[in-house]
Amino acid sequence: MKNIAPAIFPPNGIGDTKPTNQAVLDWVHEIGKLTTPENIFWCDGSERENEFLIAESLKQNVLIKLNEKKVPRSYLHRSNPNDVARVEKVTFICTPTKEEAGPTNNWSEPADTYSKLYGLLNGAMRGRTMFVVPYIMGPPDSPLTKVGFEITDSKYVVLSMRIMTRMGKIALERLGSDPKAEWNRGVHSLLDVDPERRFICHFPQDNTIISVGSGYGGNVLLSKKCLALRIGSYLARKQGWMAEHMLILGVESPEGKKHYVAAAFPSACGKTNFAMLIPPAHFKGWKVTTVGDDIAWMEIRSGRLYAVNPENGYFGVVPGTSYKSNPNAMKSIEHDTLYTNVALTDDADVWWEGKDGAPPEHAIDWRGNDWTPDSKEKAAHPNSRFATPMRNNPALDPDVEKGEGVPISAIIFGGRRSDTVPLIYEAFDWIHGVYLGATMASETTAAATGAVGKVRRDPMAMLPFCGYNIGDYFRHWIDIGKRLTNPPLVFSVNWFRKGANGKFLWPGFGENMRVLEWVIDRCEQNGGAVKSPVGWLPTPHDLDLGGLDIDHTCVADLLGIDHEEWQKELAEHKMFFDSLGGVVPEELHKQREQFAARFAE
Ligand code: OXD
Ligand code: MN
């Protein structure tokens, strides 16, 4: 096999921080015996280690140094062009029975899968360095925080994990030396980045992940989608908490009243933009702060949901990010950022479609080829990414490290829908909210390989991330609701509705503050609304549209409920539930019937 990740040889004092926990040492020994690396590098997360790894990555062309004046301490990485997104068709949940994985996951029998993967890993790290990356997910003093170890032969993974997680000694200290302590085992090898030998496999009952044949973040930063969502959701159900594909933001009114909101949107639907929203001038004195942009871990305390962001950085989609669309993201990625698959300008700056200003006259595209504005190809891949520490975000919430988390007043479900779904409406109660989440749908994006723009049902934006049977997941949501004495209000939003002319009706971005304000008003029990068959709907008067140049007919269209479209929608809900083969809880079928009955009234 071609060695695409040659070994590196650290000087004394780097790469030698071994854990004391015998269970970890035994596991590393086992994987070492299997993969036969040239050497083992035990990461401690220090600055010195990071500098060494960057220097070696530059020598091996894993990284390209960017212009120090324009983007200080930042680098560009190019992944293999066959490896630019999550691949759901080779992502598996390997529970003992197929039923436990449920109808929405690819399932593979654990013993067979281990044996297939161990076969692929046999000798896979020959001539390479095997890195052992200890990390924690969650604020250091949160009861929800989990320890993970990722073994990898990719320097890019190590450098990214240092941004995306709290990595190194902090995890060794948290784990301690109890061999029975809970921790996640993650094994990653690039192999030879061959799509035919690419598998991302989860063994929830063993708290284990094995990912081979990819170098793309979502498949290989095992802390993120693999641990924090797939294994996380499995553990959450067992342990009575929630692991969700949700951003968490804080909203503070000019009077200093603060609420936290969690929101689930499918991949590449503007979660990072919403999490970093800057209120328009009209909303003087309002402040939005970011707790997390992708994942929320939530538990019940005193009858309320409290959320932490398990991550330490943002792995966001780059194209379309600009000072106009997301100034806080732009400020966050101006320095100390690891870019993947964007274009490189002649002065070693980065460029992508949708960046402010004119395109460069010449650049090197994400594949490494010459590019000019006349080129047919995109300069940056549509799923090109930044990895940046959350500390870079000027709007970072001050309570982001709070161990108990932040209390959630509202949950928002959103999707990318050209029609049918209004700009905003509110569920009548928790179970109705669970139904809205369970039936949400979105037009697919470039975040995963496959067709783009097709409407697919994506319950709670967890379709690719729920690590167990989706029916049991719905049941878990219903059960959580029973334990909440002060449940969050639940809303549905759609920023993407289009008019008859095919153009977006809503300006989105910072203007979403107008919708958020209504959500907060409802939490404060003073927002106006009318009862509609879908839920509580604001009238145009209930939304503060002051200073916004928008046509009245657009607003009416945005809030409109078209009965014919909804008949189709409800029929699709039924088809979706039916396609799940009997796992959907009775309560949700009942919700659908009540939904249909409200239209008949
Ligand atoms: C992500 C995704 O990378 O959802 O966050 O795909
Ligand atoms: Mn995501």
Coordinates of C-alpha atoms and ligand atoms in Angstrom, one line a residue:
M1 CA 0.0 0.0 0.0
K2 CA 1.3 3.5 -0.9
N3 CA 2.5 5.3 2.2
I4 CA 0.7 8.6 2.1
A5 CA 1.6 9.5 5.7
P6 CA 5.3 8.9 6.4
A7 CA 6.4 8.6 10.0
I8 CA 7.8 11.6 11.9
F9 CA 10.4 11.4 14.6
P10 CA 9.9 13.8 17.5
P11 CA 12.8 15.0 19.7
N12 CA 12.8 14.1 23.4
G13 CA 10.0 15.6 25.4
I14 CA 7.5 15.5 22.5
G15 CA 5.1 12.7 21.8
D16 CA 5.9 10.8 25.0
T17 CA 3.0 11.6 27.4
K18 CA 1.7 8.1 28.1
P19 CA -1.6 7.7 30.1
T20 CA -1.4 5.8 33.3
N21 CA -4.7 4.0 32.7
Q22 CA -3.9 0.3 32.0
A23 CA -7.0 -0.2 29.9
V24 CA -5.9 2.5 27.5
L25 CA -2.3 1.2 27.4
D26 CA -3.6 -2.3 26.6
W27 CA -5.8 -1.0 23.8
V28 CA -3.1 1.0 22.3
H29 CA -0.8 -2.0 22.5
E30 CA -3.4 -4.1 20.7
I31 CA -4.0 -1.6 17.9
G32 CA -0.2 -1.1 17.6
K33 CA 0.4 -4.9 17.2
L34 CA -2.3 -4.9 14.5
T35 CA -1.3 -1.8 12.5
T36 CA 2.5 -2.1 13.0
P37 CA 3.4 1.6 12.9
E38 CA 7.0 2.8 12.8
N39 CA 6.5 4.6 16.1
I40 CA 3.8 5.7 18.6
F41 CA 3.3 9.4 19.3
W42 CA 1.4 10.1 22.6
C43 CA -0.1 13.6 22.3
D44 CA -0.3 16.0 25.2
G45 CA -2.0 18.9 23.4
S46 CA 0.9 21.3 24.3
E47 CA 2.0 24.3 22.2
R48 CA 5.4 22.8 21.6
E49 CA 3.8 19.6 20.3
N50 CA 1.5 21.6 18.0
E51 CA 4.4 23.5 16.5
F52 CA 6.4 20.4 15.8
L53 CA 3.4 18.7 14.1
I54 CA 2.8 21.8 12.0
A55 CA 6.4 21.9 10.9
E56 CA 6.4 18.3 9.9
S57 CA 3.1 18.6 8.1
L58 CA 4.5 21.5 6.1
K59 CA 7.5 19.4 5.1
Q60 CA 5.2 16.6 4.0
N61 CA 2.8 18.9 2.1
V62 CA -0.1 18.0 4.4
L63 CA -0.4 21.7 5.1
I64 CA 0.3 24.8 3.1
K65 CA 1.3 27.9 5.1
L66 CA -0.9 30.9 4.5
N67 CA 0.1 34.5 4.3
E68 CA 1.2 35.4 7.9
K69 CA 0.0 39.0 7.5
K70 CA -3.4 38.2 6.0
V71 CA -4.3 35.0 8.0
P72 CA -1.8 34.6 10.8
R73 CA -1.0 31.2 12.1
S74 CA -3.3 29.6 9.6
Y75 CA -3.0 26.7 7.1
L76 CA -4.6 25.1 4.1
H77 CA -5.1 21.4 3.7
R78 CA -6.3 19.7 0.6
S79 CA -8.1 16.4 0.9
N80 CA -8.1 13.7 -1.8
P81 CA -10.7 14.8 -4.4
N82 CA -12.4 11.5 -3.9
D83 CA -12.9 12.3 -0.2
V84 CA -14.6 15.7 0.4
A85 CA -17.7 14.9 2.5
R86 CA -19.3 12.5 4.9
V87 CA -20.3 9.3 3.2
E88 CA -23.5 8.0 4.7
K89 CA -23.6 4.9 2.6
V90 CA -20.5 3.5 4.2
T91 CA -21.4 4.7 7.7
F92 CA -22.6 1.8 9.9
I93 CA -24.1 1.2 13.3
C94 CA -22.9 -2.2 14.4
T95 CA -25.3 -3.1 17.2
P96 CA -25.7 -6.8 18.1
T97 CA -29.1 -6.9 16.2
K98 CA -30.3 -5.0 13.1
E99 CA -33.4 -4.0 15.0
E100 CA -31.3 -2.0 17.5
A101 CA -29.8 0.1 14.7
G102 CA -33.3 0.5 13.2
P103 CA -34.7 1.3 9.8
T104 CA -32.7 4.5 9.1
N105 CA -29.2 3.2 9.7
N106 CA -26.9 1.0 7.8
W107 CA -26.3 -2.0 10.0
S108 CA -23.5 -4.5 10.0
E109 CA -23.0 -7.4 12.3
P110 CA -20.4 -6.5 15.0
A111 CA -18.1 -9.7 14.9
D112 CA -18.0 -9.8 11.1
T113 CA -17.4 -6.0 10.9
Y114 CA -14.6 -6.1 13.5
S115 CA -13.0 -8.9 11.5
K116 CA -13.3 -7.1 8.2
L117 CA -11.9 -3.8 9.7
Y118 CA -9.1 -5.6 11.5
G119 CA -8.2 -7.2 8.2
L120 CA -8.0 -3.7 6.6
L121 CA -6.0 -2.4 9.6
N122 CA -3.5 -5.2 9.5
G123 CA -0.1 -3.6 8.9
A124 CA -1.9 -0.4 7.8
M125 CA 0.4 1.9 9.7
R126 CA 3.7 0.4 8.5
G127 CA 6.2 3.2 8.0
R128 CA 3.7 5.6 9.6
T129 CA 3.5 7.3 13.0
M130 CA 0.5 6.2 15.1
F131 CA -0.8 9.1 17.1
V132 CA -2.7 8.6 20.3
V133 CA -5.0 11.6 20.9
P134 CA -6.7 11.9 24.3
Y135 CA -9.6 14.4 24.4
I136 CA -12.6 15.3 26.4
M137 CA -16.0 16.4 25.0
G138 CA -17.8 18.9 27.2
P139 CA -16.7 21.6 29.6
P140 CA -14.1 20.3 32.1
D141 CA -16.4 20.4 35.1
S142 CA -19.6 19.1 33.4
P143 CA -21.2 15.9 34.6
L144 CA -22.0 15.1 31.0
T145 CA -18.3 15.4 29.8
K146 CA -16.9 12.3 28.2
V147 CA -13.3 11.1 27.6
G148 CA -12.2 9.8 24.2
F149 CA -9.0 8.5 22.7
E150 CA -8.5 8.6 19.0
I151 CA -5.7 6.6 17.4
T152 CA -4.9 8.0 14.0
D153 CA -2.1 8.0 11.4
S154 CA -3.1 11.4 10.1
K155 CA -1.4 14.6 11.2
Y156 CA -4.3 16.6 9.9
V157 CA -6.6 14.8 12.3
V158 CA -4.3 15.5 15.2
L159 CA -4.1 19.2 14.4
S160 CA -7.9 19.4 13.8
M161 CA -8.7 17.5 17.1
R162 CA -6.6 20.1 19.0
I163 CA -8.9 22.8 17.6
M164 CA -12.2 20.9 17.8
T165 CA -11.8 19.3 21.3
R166 CA -10.2 19.9 24.6
M167 CA -7.2 17.7 23.8
G168 CA -4.2 16.3 25.7
K169 CA -3.4 16.2 29.3
I170 CA -6.8 17.4 30.4
A171 CA -8.2 14.1 29.2
L172 CA -5.6 12.0 30.9
E173 CA -6.3 13.8 34.2
R174 CA -10.0 13.4 33.8
L175 CA -9.8 9.7 33.0
G176 CA -7.3 8.8 35.8
S177 CA -6.1 5.3 36.3
D178 CA -9.4 3.4 37.0
P179 CA -9.3 0.6 34.3
K180 CA -13.1 0.4 34.6
A181 CA -13.7 4.1 33.8
E182 CA -15.9 4.9 30.8
W183 CA -14.1 6.2 27.7
N184 CA -14.5 6.0 24.0
R185 CA -12.1 4.1 21.8
G186 CA -11.6 5.5 18.3
V187 CA -9.3 4.0 15.6
H188 CA -8.7 5.9 12.4
S189 CA -6.4 5.0 9.5
L190 CA -6.2 6.7 6.2
L191 CA -5.2 3.4 4.6
D192 CA -4.8 4.6 1.0
V193 CA -7.9 6.8 0.8
D194 CA -9.6 4.5 -1.5
P195 CA -13.4 4.9 -1.6
E196 CA -13.7 1.2 -2.0
R197 CA -12.0 0.7 1.3
R198 CA -13.8 3.4 3.2
F199 CA -15.9 2.5 6.3
I200 CA -17.1 4.5 9.3
C201 CA -18.3 2.0 11.8
H202 CA -19.8 2.5 15.3
F203 CA -20.0 -0.2 18.0
P204 CA -22.2 1.6 20.6
Q205 CA -22.3 -1.4 23.0
D206 CA -18.5 -1.3 23.1
N207 CA -18.2 2.5 23.0
T208 CA -15.9 2.0 20.0
I209 CA -15.5 3.7 16.6
I210 CA -13.4 2.5 13.7
S211 CA -13.0 4.7 10.6
V212 CA -10.8 3.7 7.7
G213 CA -10.1 5.0 4.2
S214 CA -11.0 8.7 4.6
G215 CA -9.3 11.9 5.6
Y216 CA -12.4 14.1 5.5
G217 CA -13.2 15.8 8.8
G218 CA -16.8 14.5 9.3
N219 CA -15.6 10.9 8.8
V220 CA -12.4 11.1 10.8
L221 CA -12.6 13.7 13.6
L222 CA -14.1 10.9 15.6
S223 CA -15.1 13.2 18.5
K224 CA -17.7 15.0 16.4
K225 CA -20.4 13.1 14.5
C226 CA -19.1 9.7 15.6
L227 CA -18.8 10.2 19.4
A228 CA -20.7 13.3 20.2
L229 CA -23.8 12.3 18.1
R230 CA -23.9 8.6 17.1
I231 CA -22.3 7.0 20.2
G232 CA -23.5 10.0 22.2
S233 CA -27.1 9.6 21.4
Y234 CA -26.9 5.9 22.3
L235 CA -25.3 6.7 25.6
A236 CA -27.8 9.5 26.2
R237 CA -30.8 7.2 25.9
K238 CA -29.2 4.7 28.2
Q239 CA -28.3 7.3 30.7
G240 CA -31.3 9.6 30.5
W241 CA -29.9 12.7 28.7
M242 CA -30.0 14.0 25.1
A243 CA -27.3 14.3 22.4
E244 CA -28.6 16.5 19.6
H245 CA -27.5 18.0 16.3
M246 CA -28.2 21.5 17.5
L247 CA -26.6 24.9 17.9
I248 CA -27.1 26.7 21.2
L249 CA -27.3 30.5 21.3
G250 CA -28.0 33.1 24.0
V251 CA -30.3 36.1 23.3
E252 CA -30.2 39.0 25.6
S253 CA -32.8 41.8 25.4
P254 CA -31.9 45.5 25.9
E255 CA -33.4 45.1 29.4
G256 CA -30.8 42.4 30.2
K257 CA -33.2 39.5 30.1
K258 CA -31.5 36.4 28.7
H259 CA -32.8 33.2 27.1
Y260 CA -31.0 30.3 25.5
V261 CA -32.3 28.6 22.4
A262 CA -31.2 25.3 20.9
A263 CA -31.9 24.7 17.2
A264 CA -31.6 21.7 14.9
F265 CA -31.0 22.2 11.2
P266 CA -29.7 19.6 8.7
S267 CA -26.1 20.0 7.6
A268 CA -25.2 23.1 5.7
C269 CA -28.5 24.9 6.3
G270 CA -27.0 27.9 8.1
K271 CA -26.6 26.6 11.7
T272 CA -23.2 28.4 12.1
N273 CA -24.7 31.6 10.7
F274 CA -27.7 31.4 13.1
A275 CA -25.5 30.6 16.1
M276 CA -23.4 33.7 15.3
L277 CA -26.2 36.1 14.3
I278 CA -25.6 39.8 14.7
P279 CA -28.9 41.7 15.2
P280 CA -29.7 44.4 12.6
A281 CA -29.4 48.0 13.6
H282 CA -33.2 48.1 14.3
F283 CA -32.6 45.8 17.3
K284 CA -30.5 48.2 19.2
G285 CA -29.4 46.8 22.5
W286 CA -30.1 43.1 21.6
K287 CA -27.2 40.7 21.9
V288 CA -26.8 37.2 20.5
T289 CA -24.0 35.0 21.8
T290 CA -22.8 31.5 20.8
V291 CA -22.6 28.5 23.0
G292 CA -22.3 26.0 20.2
D293 CA -22.8 25.8 16.5
D294 CA -23.4 22.1 15.8
I295 CA -24.0 19.8 18.8
A296 CA -25.9 20.1 22.1
W297 CA -25.7 17.7 25.0
M298 CA -28.7 18.3 27.3
E299 CA -29.8 17.0 30.6
I300 CA -32.7 17.6 32.9
R301 CA -32.1 19.7 36.1
S302 CA -35.0 20.9 38.3
G303 CA -37.5 20.0 35.5
R304 CA -35.7 22.1 32.9
L305 CA -33.3 21.2 30.0
Y306 CA -29.8 22.4 30.4
A307 CA -27.3 22.3 27.5
V308 CA -23.6 22.2 27.0
N309 CA -21.6 22.3 23.8
P310 CA -19.3 19.3 23.9
E311 CA -17.0 20.8 21.3
N312 CA -14.2 23.4 21.6
G313 CA -14.1 24.7 18.0
Y314 CA -16.2 25.1 14.8
F315 CA -15.9 23.0 11.7
G316 CA -18.0 25.1 9.4
V317 CA -18.8 25.3 5.7
V318 CA -16.7 28.0 4.1
P319 CA -18.4 29.0 0.8
G320 CA -20.9 31.8 1.3
T321 CA -19.2 33.0 4.4
S322 CA -18.6 36.7 4.2
Y323 CA -18.8 39.9 6.2
K324 CA -22.3 40.3 4.9
S325 CA -23.5 36.9 5.8
N326 CA -21.6 36.2 9.0
P327 CA -19.2 38.8 10.3
N328 CA -18.5 36.9 13.5
A329 CA -17.5 33.8 11.5
M330 CA -15.2 36.0 9.3
K331 CA -13.5 37.4 12.4
S332 CA -13.2 33.9 13.8
I333 CA -11.4 32.5 10.7
E334 CA -9.1 35.4 10.2
H335 CA -6.4 33.8 12.3
D336 CA -5.4 30.4 13.9
T337 CA -7.6 28.5 11.4
L338 CA -7.2 25.3 9.5
Y339 CA -8.8 25.5 6.1
T340 CA -9.7 22.5 4.0
N341 CA -10.4 22.5 0.2
V342 CA -10.6 26.3 -0.3
A343 CA -8.7 28.1 -3.0
L344 CA -5.3 29.6 -2.6
T345 CA -4.5 33.0 -4.0
D346 CA -1.2 34.0 -5.5
D347 CA -0.3 35.9 -2.3
A348 CA -1.1 32.8 -0.1
D349 CA -4.4 34.1 1.0
V350 CA -7.6 32.0 0.9
W351 CA -10.5 32.5 -1.3
W352 CA -13.9 30.9 -1.8
E353 CA -17.2 31.6 -3.7
G354 CA -19.2 34.1 -1.8
K355 CA -16.3 35.8 0.0
D356 CA -16.4 39.6 0.1
G357 CA -14.8 41.5 -2.7
A358 CA -14.0 40.6 -6.3
P359 CA -12.6 37.1 -7.1
P360 CA -8.9 37.0 -7.6
E361 CA -7.6 37.1 -11.2
H362 CA -5.8 33.8 -10.6
A363 CA -5.8 31.2 -7.9
I364 CA -5.1 27.6 -7.2
D365 CA -8.4 25.7 -6.8
W366 CA -9.2 23.2 -4.1
R367 CA -7.8 20.4 -6.3
G368 CA -4.5 22.2 -6.8
N369 CA -5.2 23.3 -10.4
D370 CA -4.9 26.8 -11.9
W371 CA -8.1 28.7 -11.6
T372 CA -9.4 32.1 -13.0
P373 CA -12.9 33.7 -12.8
D374 CA -13.5 32.2 -16.3
S375 CA -13.0 28.6 -15.1
K376 CA -16.0 26.4 -15.2
E377 CA -15.0 24.7 -11.9
K378 CA -15.6 26.1 -8.5
A379 CA -12.4 27.5 -6.9
A380 CA -13.4 26.2 -3.4
H381 CA -15.2 22.9 -3.0
P382 CA -18.9 23.5 -1.9
N383 CA -18.2 21.6 1.2
S384 CA -14.8 23.2 2.0
R385 CA -14.4 23.8 5.7
F386 CA -12.8 25.9 8.4
A387 CA -11.7 24.5 11.7
T388 CA -11.3 27.3 14.2
P389 CA -11.2 27.5 18.0
M390 CA -14.4 28.7 19.5
R391 CA -12.3 31.2 21.5
N392 CA -11.9 33.1 18.2
N393 CA -15.6 34.0 18.1
P394 CA -16.1 37.6 19.2
A395 CA -19.7 36.6 20.3
L396 CA -18.7 33.6 22.4
D397 CA -21.2 33.2 25.3
P398 CA -19.5 33.9 28.7
D399 CA -21.2 30.7 30.1
V400 CA -19.8 28.3 27.4
E401 CA -17.5 26.6 30.0
K402 CA -20.2 26.4 32.7
G403 CA -20.4 22.8 33.8
E404 CA -24.1 22.8 34.5
G405 CA -24.8 24.2 31.1
V406 CA -27.3 26.8 30.1
P407 CA -31.1 26.6 30.6
I408 CA -33.0 26.1 27.3
S409 CA -36.1 28.2 26.8
A410 CA -36.9 27.1 23.2
I411 CA -36.0 24.5 20.7
I412 CA -36.2 25.3 17.0
F413 CA -36.4 22.8 14.2
G414 CA -35.5 24.2 10.8
G415 CA -35.1 22.9 7.3
R416 CA -34.5 24.1 3.8
R417 CA -37.9 24.0 2.1
S418 CA -38.8 26.0 -1.0
D419 CA -42.5 25.7 -0.3
T420 CA -45.2 24.6 2.2
V421 CA -43.5 25.3 5.5
P422 CA -44.0 28.9 6.9
L423 CA -41.3 31.1 8.2
I424 CA -42.1 30.3 11.8
Y425 CA -44.7 28.6 13.9
E426 CA -44.9 27.2 17.3
A427 CA -46.0 23.8 18.5
F428 CA -49.0 23.6 20.8
D429 CA -47.1 21.5 23.3
W430 CA -44.1 19.2 23.8
I431 CA -45.6 16.1 22.0
H432 CA -46.6 18.3 19.1
G433 CA -43.1 19.6 19.1
V434 CA -41.7 16.1 18.9
Y435 CA -43.9 15.5 15.9
L436 CA -42.6 18.6 14.2
G437 CA -39.1 17.4 14.8
A438 CA -39.8 13.8 13.7
T439 CA -41.3 14.9 10.4
M440 CA -39.0 17.7 9.5
A441 CA -37.5 17.6 6.1
S442 CA -34.9 19.5 4.1
E443 CA -33.5 19.7 0.6
T444 CA -30.1 17.9 0.6
T445 CA -26.8 19.8 0.5
A446 CA -23.2 19.2 -0.3
A447 CA -22.3 18.2 3.3
A448 CA -22.8 14.6 2.4
T449 CA -22.1 12.8 -0.9
G450 CA -25.2 12.2 -3.1
A451 CA -27.8 14.2 -4.9
V452 CA -28.2 17.9 -3.9
G453 CA -31.6 19.6 -3.6
K454 CA -33.8 16.5 -3.0
V455 CA -36.3 16.8 -0.2
R456 CA -35.6 14.2 2.4
R457 CA -37.1 13.6 5.9
D458 CA -34.5 14.2 8.5
P459 CA -36.0 13.8 11.9
M460 CA -34.5 16.4 14.4
A461 CA -31.7 16.7 11.8
M462 CA -30.4 13.4 13.2
L463 CA -31.1 11.1 10.3
P464 CA -27.4 10.6 9.6
F465 CA -26.4 10.8 13.3
C466 CA -28.8 8.8 15.4
G467 CA -26.8 5.9 16.8
Y468 CA -29.8 3.6 17.4
N469 CA -33.3 2.8 16.3
I470 CA -35.1 6.0 15.3
G471 CA -38.4 4.7 16.9
D472 CA -36.6 4.4 20.2
Y473 CA -35.2 7.8 19.7
F474 CA -38.7 9.3 19.2
R475 CA -39.7 7.4 22.3
H476 CA -36.8 8.9 24.2
W477 CA -37.9 12.4 23.2
I478 CA -41.4 11.6 24.4
D479 CA -40.1 10.3 27.7
I480 CA -37.8 13.3 28.3
G481 CA -40.9 15.5 27.9
K482 CA -42.6 13.5 30.7
R483 CA -39.8 14.4 33.0
L484 CA -39.8 18.1 32.2
T485 CA -41.9 20.3 34.4
N486 CA -40.7 23.4 32.6
P487 CA -40.2 22.2 29.0
P488 CA -38.8 24.5 26.3
L489 CA -41.3 25.8 23.8
V490 CA -40.8 24.1 20.4
F491 CA -40.8 26.0 17.0
S492 CA -40.4 25.3 13.3
V493 CA -38.6 27.7 11.1
N494 CA -37.9 27.9 7.3
W495 CA -35.6 30.6 6.0
F496 CA -35.7 29.2 2.5
R497 CA -39.3 29.5 1.3
K498 CA -39.5 30.8 -2.3
G499 CA -42.0 32.9 -4.1
A500 CA -43.7 32.2 -7.4
N501 CA -40.7 33.9 -9.1
G502 CA -38.4 31.3 -7.6
K503 CA -36.7 33.8 -5.4
F504 CA -36.2 33.5 -1.6
L505 CA -39.0 35.4 0.2
W506 CA -37.0 36.1 3.4
P507 CA -33.6 37.9 3.6
G508 CA -32.3 35.5 6.3
F509 CA -28.9 36.0 8.1
G510 CA -29.0 38.8 10.6
E511 CA -32.7 39.5 9.8
N512 CA -33.5 36.2 11.4
M513 CA -33.4 38.2 14.6
R514 CA -36.9 39.2 13.8
V515 CA -38.0 35.6 14.1
L516 CA -35.9 35.0 17.1
E517 CA -37.4 38.0 18.9
W518 CA -40.9 36.5 18.4
V519 CA -39.6 33.2 19.8
I520 CA -38.3 35.1 22.9
D521 CA -41.6 37.0 23.2
R522 CA -43.5 33.7 23.2
C523 CA -41.1 32.4 25.9
E524 CA -42.0 35.5 27.9
Q525 CA -45.6 34.9 27.2
N526 CA -46.2 38.2 25.5
G527 CA -45.9 37.4 21.8
G528 CA -49.1 37.5 19.8
A529 CA -50.2 34.6 17.6
V530 CA -53.1 33.0 15.9
K531 CA -54.1 29.4 16.2
S532 CA -53.7 27.6 12.8
P533 CA -53.9 23.9 11.9
V534 CA -50.1 23.6 12.0
G535 CA -49.6 25.4 15.3
W536 CA -49.4 29.0 16.7
L537 CA -48.6 31.4 13.8
P538 CA -47.6 35.0 14.2
T539 CA -49.5 37.5 12.1
P540 CA -47.3 40.0 10.2
H541 CA -48.0 42.4 13.1
D542 CA -46.6 40.1 15.7
L543 CA -43.2 40.2 13.9
D544 CA -41.1 43.3 14.3
L545 CA -40.4 44.1 10.7
G546 CA -39.4 47.7 11.3
G547 CA -36.6 49.0 9.1
L548 CA -36.9 46.0 6.8
D549 CA -37.4 46.5 3.2
I550 CA -39.9 43.7 2.5
D551 CA -43.1 43.6 0.5
H552 CA -46.3 42.9 2.4
T553 CA -47.3 40.2 0.0
C554 CA -43.9 38.5 0.7
V555 CA -44.7 38.5 4.4
A556 CA -48.1 37.0 3.8
D557 CA -46.6 34.4 1.5
L558 CA -44.0 33.6 4.2
L559 CA -46.6 33.0 6.8
G560 CA -49.2 31.4 4.5
I561 CA -50.6 27.9 5.0
D562 CA -51.6 26.4 1.7
H563 CA -54.1 23.6 2.4
E564 CA -53.3 21.7 -0.7
E565 CA -49.6 21.7 -0.1
W566 CA -50.3 20.6 3.5
Q567 CA -52.5 17.7 2.4
K568 CA -49.5 16.6 0.3
E569 CA -47.1 17.2 3.2
L570 CA -49.3 15.2 5.7
A571 CA -49.5 12.4 3.2
E572 CA -45.7 12.4 3.0
H573 CA -45.5 12.3 6.8
K574 CA -47.6 9.2 6.7
M575 CA -45.5 7.7 4.0
F576 CA -42.3 8.5 6.0
F577 CA -43.7 6.9 9.2
D578 CA -44.9 3.9 7.2
S579 CA -41.5 3.5 5.6
L580 CA -40.0 3.1 9.1
G581 CA -41.7 -0.3 9.4
G582 CA -43.8 0.0 12.6
V583 CA -41.2 1.6 15.0
V584 CA -42.9 5.0 15.3
P585 CA -44.6 5.4 18.7
E586 CA -48.4 5.5 18.7
E587 CA -48.4 9.0 20.2
L588 CA -46.9 10.4 17.0
H589 CA -49.4 8.6 14.7
K590 CA -52.0 10.2 16.9
Q591 CA -50.4 13.6 16.4
R592 CA -50.6 13.1 12.7
E593 CA -54.3 12.3 12.9
Q594 CA -54.9 15.3 15.0
F595 CA -52.9 17.5 12.5
A596 CA -55.1 16.2 9.7
A597 CA -58.3 16.7 11.7
R598 CA -57.4 20.3 12.4
F599 CA -57.2 20.9 8.6
A600 CA -60.6 19.3 8.2
E601 CA -62.2 21.6 10.9
Ligands
OXD1 C1 -21.3 19.0 9.9 C2 -22.4 18.2 9.2 O1 -20.1 18.9 9.4 O2 -23.5 18.3 9.8 O3 -21.6 19.6 10.9 O4 -22.2 17.6 8.2
MN2 MN -23.5 19.3 11.7

